[in-house]
Coordinates of C-alpha atoms in Angstrom, one line a residue:
X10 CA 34.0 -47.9 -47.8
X11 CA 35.6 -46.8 -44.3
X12 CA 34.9 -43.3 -45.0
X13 CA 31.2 -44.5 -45.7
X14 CA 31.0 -46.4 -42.8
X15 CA 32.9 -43.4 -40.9
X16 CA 30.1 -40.7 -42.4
X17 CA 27.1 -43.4 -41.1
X18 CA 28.6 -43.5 -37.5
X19 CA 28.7 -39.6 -37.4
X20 CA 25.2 -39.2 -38.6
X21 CA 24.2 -41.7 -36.0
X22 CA 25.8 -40.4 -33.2
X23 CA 24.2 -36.7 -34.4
X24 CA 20.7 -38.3 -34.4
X25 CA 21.5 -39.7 -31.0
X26 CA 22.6 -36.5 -29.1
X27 CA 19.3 -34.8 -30.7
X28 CA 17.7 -37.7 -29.3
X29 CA 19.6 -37.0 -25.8
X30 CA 18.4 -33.7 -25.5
X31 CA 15.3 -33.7 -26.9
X32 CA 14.8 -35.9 -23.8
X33 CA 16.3 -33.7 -21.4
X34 CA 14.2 -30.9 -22.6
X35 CA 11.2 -32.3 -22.8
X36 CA 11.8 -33.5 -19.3
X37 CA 12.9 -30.0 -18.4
X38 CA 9.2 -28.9 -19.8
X39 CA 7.2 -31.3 -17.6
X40 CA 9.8 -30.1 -14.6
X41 CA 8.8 -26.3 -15.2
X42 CA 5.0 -26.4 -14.6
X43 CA 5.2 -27.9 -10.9
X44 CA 8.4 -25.4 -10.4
X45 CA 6.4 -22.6 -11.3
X46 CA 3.9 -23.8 -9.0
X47 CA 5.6 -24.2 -6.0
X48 CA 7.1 -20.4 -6.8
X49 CA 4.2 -18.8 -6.9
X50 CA 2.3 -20.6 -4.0
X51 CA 5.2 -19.5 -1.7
X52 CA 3.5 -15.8 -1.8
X53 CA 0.0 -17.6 -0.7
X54 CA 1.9 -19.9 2.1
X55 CA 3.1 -16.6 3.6
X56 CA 0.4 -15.1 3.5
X57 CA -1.6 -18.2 5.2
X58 CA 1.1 -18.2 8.0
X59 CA 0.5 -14.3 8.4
X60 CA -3.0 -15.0 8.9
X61 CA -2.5 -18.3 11.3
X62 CA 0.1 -16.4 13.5
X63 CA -2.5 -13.3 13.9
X64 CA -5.0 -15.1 14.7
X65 CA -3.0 -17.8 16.9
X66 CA -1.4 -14.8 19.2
X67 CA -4.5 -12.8 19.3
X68 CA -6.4 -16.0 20.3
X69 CA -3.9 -15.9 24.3
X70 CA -4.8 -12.0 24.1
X71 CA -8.6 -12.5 23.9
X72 CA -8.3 -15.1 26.5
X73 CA -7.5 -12.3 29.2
X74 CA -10.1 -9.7 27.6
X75 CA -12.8 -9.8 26.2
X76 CA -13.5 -9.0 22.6
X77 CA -16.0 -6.5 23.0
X78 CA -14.1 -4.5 25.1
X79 CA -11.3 -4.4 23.5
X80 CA -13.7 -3.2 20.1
X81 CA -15.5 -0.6 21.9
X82 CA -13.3 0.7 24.4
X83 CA -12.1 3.9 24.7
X84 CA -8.9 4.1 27.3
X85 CA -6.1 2.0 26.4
X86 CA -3.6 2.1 29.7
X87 CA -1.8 -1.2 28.6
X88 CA 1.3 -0.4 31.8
X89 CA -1.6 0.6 34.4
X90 CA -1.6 -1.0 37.5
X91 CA -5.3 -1.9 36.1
X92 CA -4.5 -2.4 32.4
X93 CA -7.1 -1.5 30.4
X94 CA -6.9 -2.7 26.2
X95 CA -9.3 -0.3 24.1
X96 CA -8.7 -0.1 20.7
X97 CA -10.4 3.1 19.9
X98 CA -8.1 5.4 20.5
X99 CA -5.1 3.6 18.2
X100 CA -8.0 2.9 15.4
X101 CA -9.6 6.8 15.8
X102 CA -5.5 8.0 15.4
X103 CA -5.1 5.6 12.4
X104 CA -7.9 7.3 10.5
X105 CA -7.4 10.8 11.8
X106 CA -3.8 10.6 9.9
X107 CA -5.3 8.9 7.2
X108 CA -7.8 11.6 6.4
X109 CA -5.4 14.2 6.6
X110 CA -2.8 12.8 4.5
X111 CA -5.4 11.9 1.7
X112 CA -7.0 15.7 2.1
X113 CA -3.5 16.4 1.4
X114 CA -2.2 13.8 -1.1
X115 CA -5.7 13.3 -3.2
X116 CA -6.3 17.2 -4.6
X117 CA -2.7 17.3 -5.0
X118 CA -2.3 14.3 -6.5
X119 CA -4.9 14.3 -9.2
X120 CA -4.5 17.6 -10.2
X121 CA -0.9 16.6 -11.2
X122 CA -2.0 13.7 -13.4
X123 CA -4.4 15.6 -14.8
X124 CA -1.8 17.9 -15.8
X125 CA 0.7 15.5 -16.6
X126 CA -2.0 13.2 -18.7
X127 CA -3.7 16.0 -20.6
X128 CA -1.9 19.5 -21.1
X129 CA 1.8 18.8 -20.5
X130 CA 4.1 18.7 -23.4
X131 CA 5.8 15.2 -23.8
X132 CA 9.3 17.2 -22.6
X133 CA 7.7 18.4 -19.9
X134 CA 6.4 15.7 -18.6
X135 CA 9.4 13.5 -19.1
X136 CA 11.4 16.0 -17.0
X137 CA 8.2 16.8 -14.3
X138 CA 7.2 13.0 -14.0
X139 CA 10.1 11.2 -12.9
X140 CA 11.0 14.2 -10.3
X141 CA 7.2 13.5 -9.0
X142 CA 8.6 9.8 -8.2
X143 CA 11.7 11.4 -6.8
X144 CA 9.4 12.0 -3.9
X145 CA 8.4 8.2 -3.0
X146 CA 12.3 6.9 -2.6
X147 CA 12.6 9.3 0.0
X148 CA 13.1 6.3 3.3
X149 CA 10.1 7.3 5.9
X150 CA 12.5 8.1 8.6
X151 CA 13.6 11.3 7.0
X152 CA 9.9 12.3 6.2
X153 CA 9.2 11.6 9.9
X154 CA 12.1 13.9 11.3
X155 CA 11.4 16.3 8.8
X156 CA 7.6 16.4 10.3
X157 CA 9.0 16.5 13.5
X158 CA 11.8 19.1 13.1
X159 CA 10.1 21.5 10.3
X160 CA 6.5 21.0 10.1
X161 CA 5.3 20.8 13.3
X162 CA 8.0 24.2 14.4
X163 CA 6.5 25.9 11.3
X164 CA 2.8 24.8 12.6
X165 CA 3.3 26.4 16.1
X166 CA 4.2 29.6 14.3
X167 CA 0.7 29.3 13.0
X168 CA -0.9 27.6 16.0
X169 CA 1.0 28.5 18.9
X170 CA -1.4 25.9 21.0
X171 CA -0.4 22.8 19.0
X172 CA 1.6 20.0 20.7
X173 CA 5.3 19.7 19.7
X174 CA 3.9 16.1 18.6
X175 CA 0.8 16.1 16.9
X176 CA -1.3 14.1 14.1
X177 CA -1.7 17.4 11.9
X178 CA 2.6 17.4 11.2
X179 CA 2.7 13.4 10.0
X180 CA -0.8 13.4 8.5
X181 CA 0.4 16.2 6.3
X182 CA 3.7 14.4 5.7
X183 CA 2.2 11.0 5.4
X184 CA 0.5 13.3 2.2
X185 CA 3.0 14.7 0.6
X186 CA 4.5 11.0 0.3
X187 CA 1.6 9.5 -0.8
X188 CA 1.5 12.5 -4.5
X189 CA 3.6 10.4 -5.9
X190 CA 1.7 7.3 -5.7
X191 CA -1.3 8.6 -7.0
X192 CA -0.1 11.3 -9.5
X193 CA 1.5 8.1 -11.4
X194 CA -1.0 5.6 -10.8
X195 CA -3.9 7.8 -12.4
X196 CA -1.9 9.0 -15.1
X197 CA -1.0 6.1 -16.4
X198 CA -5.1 5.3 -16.2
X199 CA -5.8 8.2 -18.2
X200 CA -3.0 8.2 -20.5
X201 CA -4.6 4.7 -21.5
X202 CA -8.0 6.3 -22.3
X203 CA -8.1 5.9 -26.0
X204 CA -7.2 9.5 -28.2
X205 CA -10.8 8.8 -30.4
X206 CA -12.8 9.6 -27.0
X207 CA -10.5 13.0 -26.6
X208 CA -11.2 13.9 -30.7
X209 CA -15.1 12.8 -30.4
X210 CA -15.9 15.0 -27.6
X211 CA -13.8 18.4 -29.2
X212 CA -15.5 17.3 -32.1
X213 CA -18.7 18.2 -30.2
X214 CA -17.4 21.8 -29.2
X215 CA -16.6 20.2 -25.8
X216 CA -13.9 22.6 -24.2
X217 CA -10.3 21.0 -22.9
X218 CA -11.4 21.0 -19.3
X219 CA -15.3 19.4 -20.2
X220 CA -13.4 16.5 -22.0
X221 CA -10.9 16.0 -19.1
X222 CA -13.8 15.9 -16.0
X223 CA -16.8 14.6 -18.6
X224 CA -14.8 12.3 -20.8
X225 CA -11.4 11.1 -19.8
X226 CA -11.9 10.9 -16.1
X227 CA -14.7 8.5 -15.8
X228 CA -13.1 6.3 -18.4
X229 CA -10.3 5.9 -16.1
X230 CA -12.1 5.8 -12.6
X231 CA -11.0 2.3 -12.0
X232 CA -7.7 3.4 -12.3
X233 CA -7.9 6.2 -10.5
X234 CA -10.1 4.6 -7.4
X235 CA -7.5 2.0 -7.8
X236 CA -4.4 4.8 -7.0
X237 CA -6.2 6.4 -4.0
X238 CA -7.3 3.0 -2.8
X239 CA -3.1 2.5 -2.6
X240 CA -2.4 5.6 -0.9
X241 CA -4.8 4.8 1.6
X242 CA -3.7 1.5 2.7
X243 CA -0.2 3.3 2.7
X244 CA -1.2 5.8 4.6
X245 CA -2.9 3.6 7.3
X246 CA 0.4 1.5 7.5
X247 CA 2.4 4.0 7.9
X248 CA 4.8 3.3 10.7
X249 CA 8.1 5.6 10.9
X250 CA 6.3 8.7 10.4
X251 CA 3.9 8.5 12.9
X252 CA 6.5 6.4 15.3
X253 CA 8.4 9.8 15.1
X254 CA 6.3 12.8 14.9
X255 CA 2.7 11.9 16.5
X256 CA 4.0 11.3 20.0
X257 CA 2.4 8.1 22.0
X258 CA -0.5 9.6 23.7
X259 CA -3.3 6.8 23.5
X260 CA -5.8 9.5 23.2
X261 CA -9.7 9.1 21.9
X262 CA -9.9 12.7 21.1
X263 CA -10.2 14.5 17.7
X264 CA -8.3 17.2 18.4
X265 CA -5.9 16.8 15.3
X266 CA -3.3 19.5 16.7
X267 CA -2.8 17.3 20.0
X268 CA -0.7 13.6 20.5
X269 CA -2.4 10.7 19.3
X270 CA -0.7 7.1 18.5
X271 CA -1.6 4.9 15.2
X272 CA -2.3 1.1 15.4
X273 CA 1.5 1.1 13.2
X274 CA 2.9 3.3 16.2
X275 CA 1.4 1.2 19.0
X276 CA 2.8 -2.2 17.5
X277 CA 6.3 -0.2 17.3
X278 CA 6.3 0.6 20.7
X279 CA 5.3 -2.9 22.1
X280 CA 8.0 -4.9 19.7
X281 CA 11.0 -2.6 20.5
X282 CA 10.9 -4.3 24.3
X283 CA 8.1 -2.6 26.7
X284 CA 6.8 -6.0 27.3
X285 CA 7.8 -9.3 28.2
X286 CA 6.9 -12.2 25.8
X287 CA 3.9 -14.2 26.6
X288 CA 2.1 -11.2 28.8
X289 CA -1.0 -9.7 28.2
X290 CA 1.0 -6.7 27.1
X291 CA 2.7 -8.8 24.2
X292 CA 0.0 -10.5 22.9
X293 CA -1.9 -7.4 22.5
X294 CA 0.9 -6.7 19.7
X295 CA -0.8 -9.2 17.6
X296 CA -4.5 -8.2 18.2
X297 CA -3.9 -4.8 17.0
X298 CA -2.0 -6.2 14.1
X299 CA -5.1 -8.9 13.5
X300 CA -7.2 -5.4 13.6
X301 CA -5.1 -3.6 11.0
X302 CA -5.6 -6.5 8.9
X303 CA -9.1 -7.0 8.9
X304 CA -9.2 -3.2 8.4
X305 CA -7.1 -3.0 5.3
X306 CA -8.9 -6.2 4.1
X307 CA -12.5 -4.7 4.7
X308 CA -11.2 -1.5 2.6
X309 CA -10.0 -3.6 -0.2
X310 CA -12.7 -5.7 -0.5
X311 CA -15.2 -2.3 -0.4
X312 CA -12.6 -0.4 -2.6
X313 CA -12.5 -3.2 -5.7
X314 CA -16.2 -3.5 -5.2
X315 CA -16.9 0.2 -6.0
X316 CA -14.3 -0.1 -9.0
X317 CA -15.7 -2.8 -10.7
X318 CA -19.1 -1.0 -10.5
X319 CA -17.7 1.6 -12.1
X320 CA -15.4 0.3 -14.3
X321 CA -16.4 0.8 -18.2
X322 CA -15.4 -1.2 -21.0
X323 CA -13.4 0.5 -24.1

């Protein structure tokens, strides 16, 4: 009888415990939803308070001159007796570099996925691949001393009149870091392409090449506008190896082997101390970084449009 009763007591106090934590549990389960939530809003809070600060601080800079000249001028002399605040010149350098870094890193670029995705063997391309990636955890300091110490001497061999900075040296820089980026990205998109559409068209008598331009590549083209979408918002935020190699010359010229500064650059050389907090000069900081934004955003926005138009369902 006591063992009985001693067996009954056990069972009870094992129902009990399951009891105990299938409690805790369950109130661990109704805990994880709102913890979840307040994880993944903290990315849209900072983002909000990105926005709110850029257009706070460019609010006191547009209070001392006016929009439209700050949009559509050309001279930007921010330490001037008579400061003037053009953006031109900083947006026209941004998109000089830009171009020429994508001229670079586009051809380049695709050509190696299109290698990598459709006539390397798999041993090649396990060795070739990750020494492509090699390439984008180089830090952005060394690419910009290496544009300033090795390309641009090695450009004046070929262009004696270039400027010991220039936007040709990064631009070409900012390139070769951006191959890695899109080599990868648009791989990957056509390595996903489904082997049937490859077999179909050499079925038809299509040639290697035919299938990879007429078949595989505009299957992936969302993937692939996707990649150079990436290295172009790289390459226009860009900061180090501009800061280092392009010079500071707030030029509005096109003359790509002459000194021009990037929107990146100019915010560098206001934050590391030329102006005082709370001048004209400081808050200009933030309307160039307001105009970056809108920039990037407008390219998104026009980037993700133009992929889903030409996206195609497999």
């Amino acid at each position: 009888m006591a063992a009985d009763n001693k067996n009954r007591t056990s069972v009870s106090e094992m129902i009990e415990q399951q009891k105990r934590k299938r409690k805790f549990f369950n109130q661990l389960e109704r805990m994880i939803p709102g913890l979840l939530l307040i994880i993944a809003s903290i990315s849209v809070l900072t983002t909000i308070g990105i926005i709110y600060t850029l257009f706070a601080e460019s609010v006191a800079f547009f209070r001392n001159v006016p929009i439209l000249d700050f949009f559509t001028g050309t001279v930007l002399k921010p330490l001037s007796q008579n400061p003037e605040f053009g953006v031109l010149p900083l947006l026209n350098g941004t998109i000089i570099s830009t171009v020429i870094a994508m001229l670079v890193a586009g051809p380049i670029g695709m050509m190696s996925a299109i290698y990598l995705s459709e006539y390397a063997p798999d041993n090649v391309r396990r060795v070739i691949k990750p020494l492509l990636e090699i390439l984008a955890g180089v830090p952005t300091i060394v690419y910009g001393f290496f544009a300033f110490t090795f390309v641009t001497p090695l450009l004046r061999m070929i262009f004696p009149s270039i400027e010991a900075t220039n936007i040709l040296s990064p631009g070409i820089i900012m390139g070769v870091m951006i191959i890695p980026m899109i080599a990868s990205l648009s791989e990957d998109a056509m390595s996903s392409v489904p082997n049937s559409m490859r077999e179909g068209a050499l079925a038809l008598g299509s040639t290697k090449l035919e299938t990879t331009f007429k078949v595989v590549i505009p299957a992936a083209l969302s993937g692939i506008i996707a990649s150079f979408v990436l290295g172009i918002s790289r390459a226009i935020g860009e900061t180090m190896i501009v800061a280092i190699a392009s010079g500071s010359s707030k030029n509005f010229s096109f003359d790509i082997t002459g000194s021009m500064q990037t929107m990146t650059a100019y915010i560098v050389e206001v934050a590391g101390g030329e102006a005082a907090a709370g001048t004209t000069i400081y808050y200009s900081l933030y309307a160039v970084a307001l105009t970056l934004f809108v920039f990037t955003l407008i390219m998104n926005l026009l980037a993700k449009y133009i992929s889903r138009k030409f996206r195609e369902e497999y």
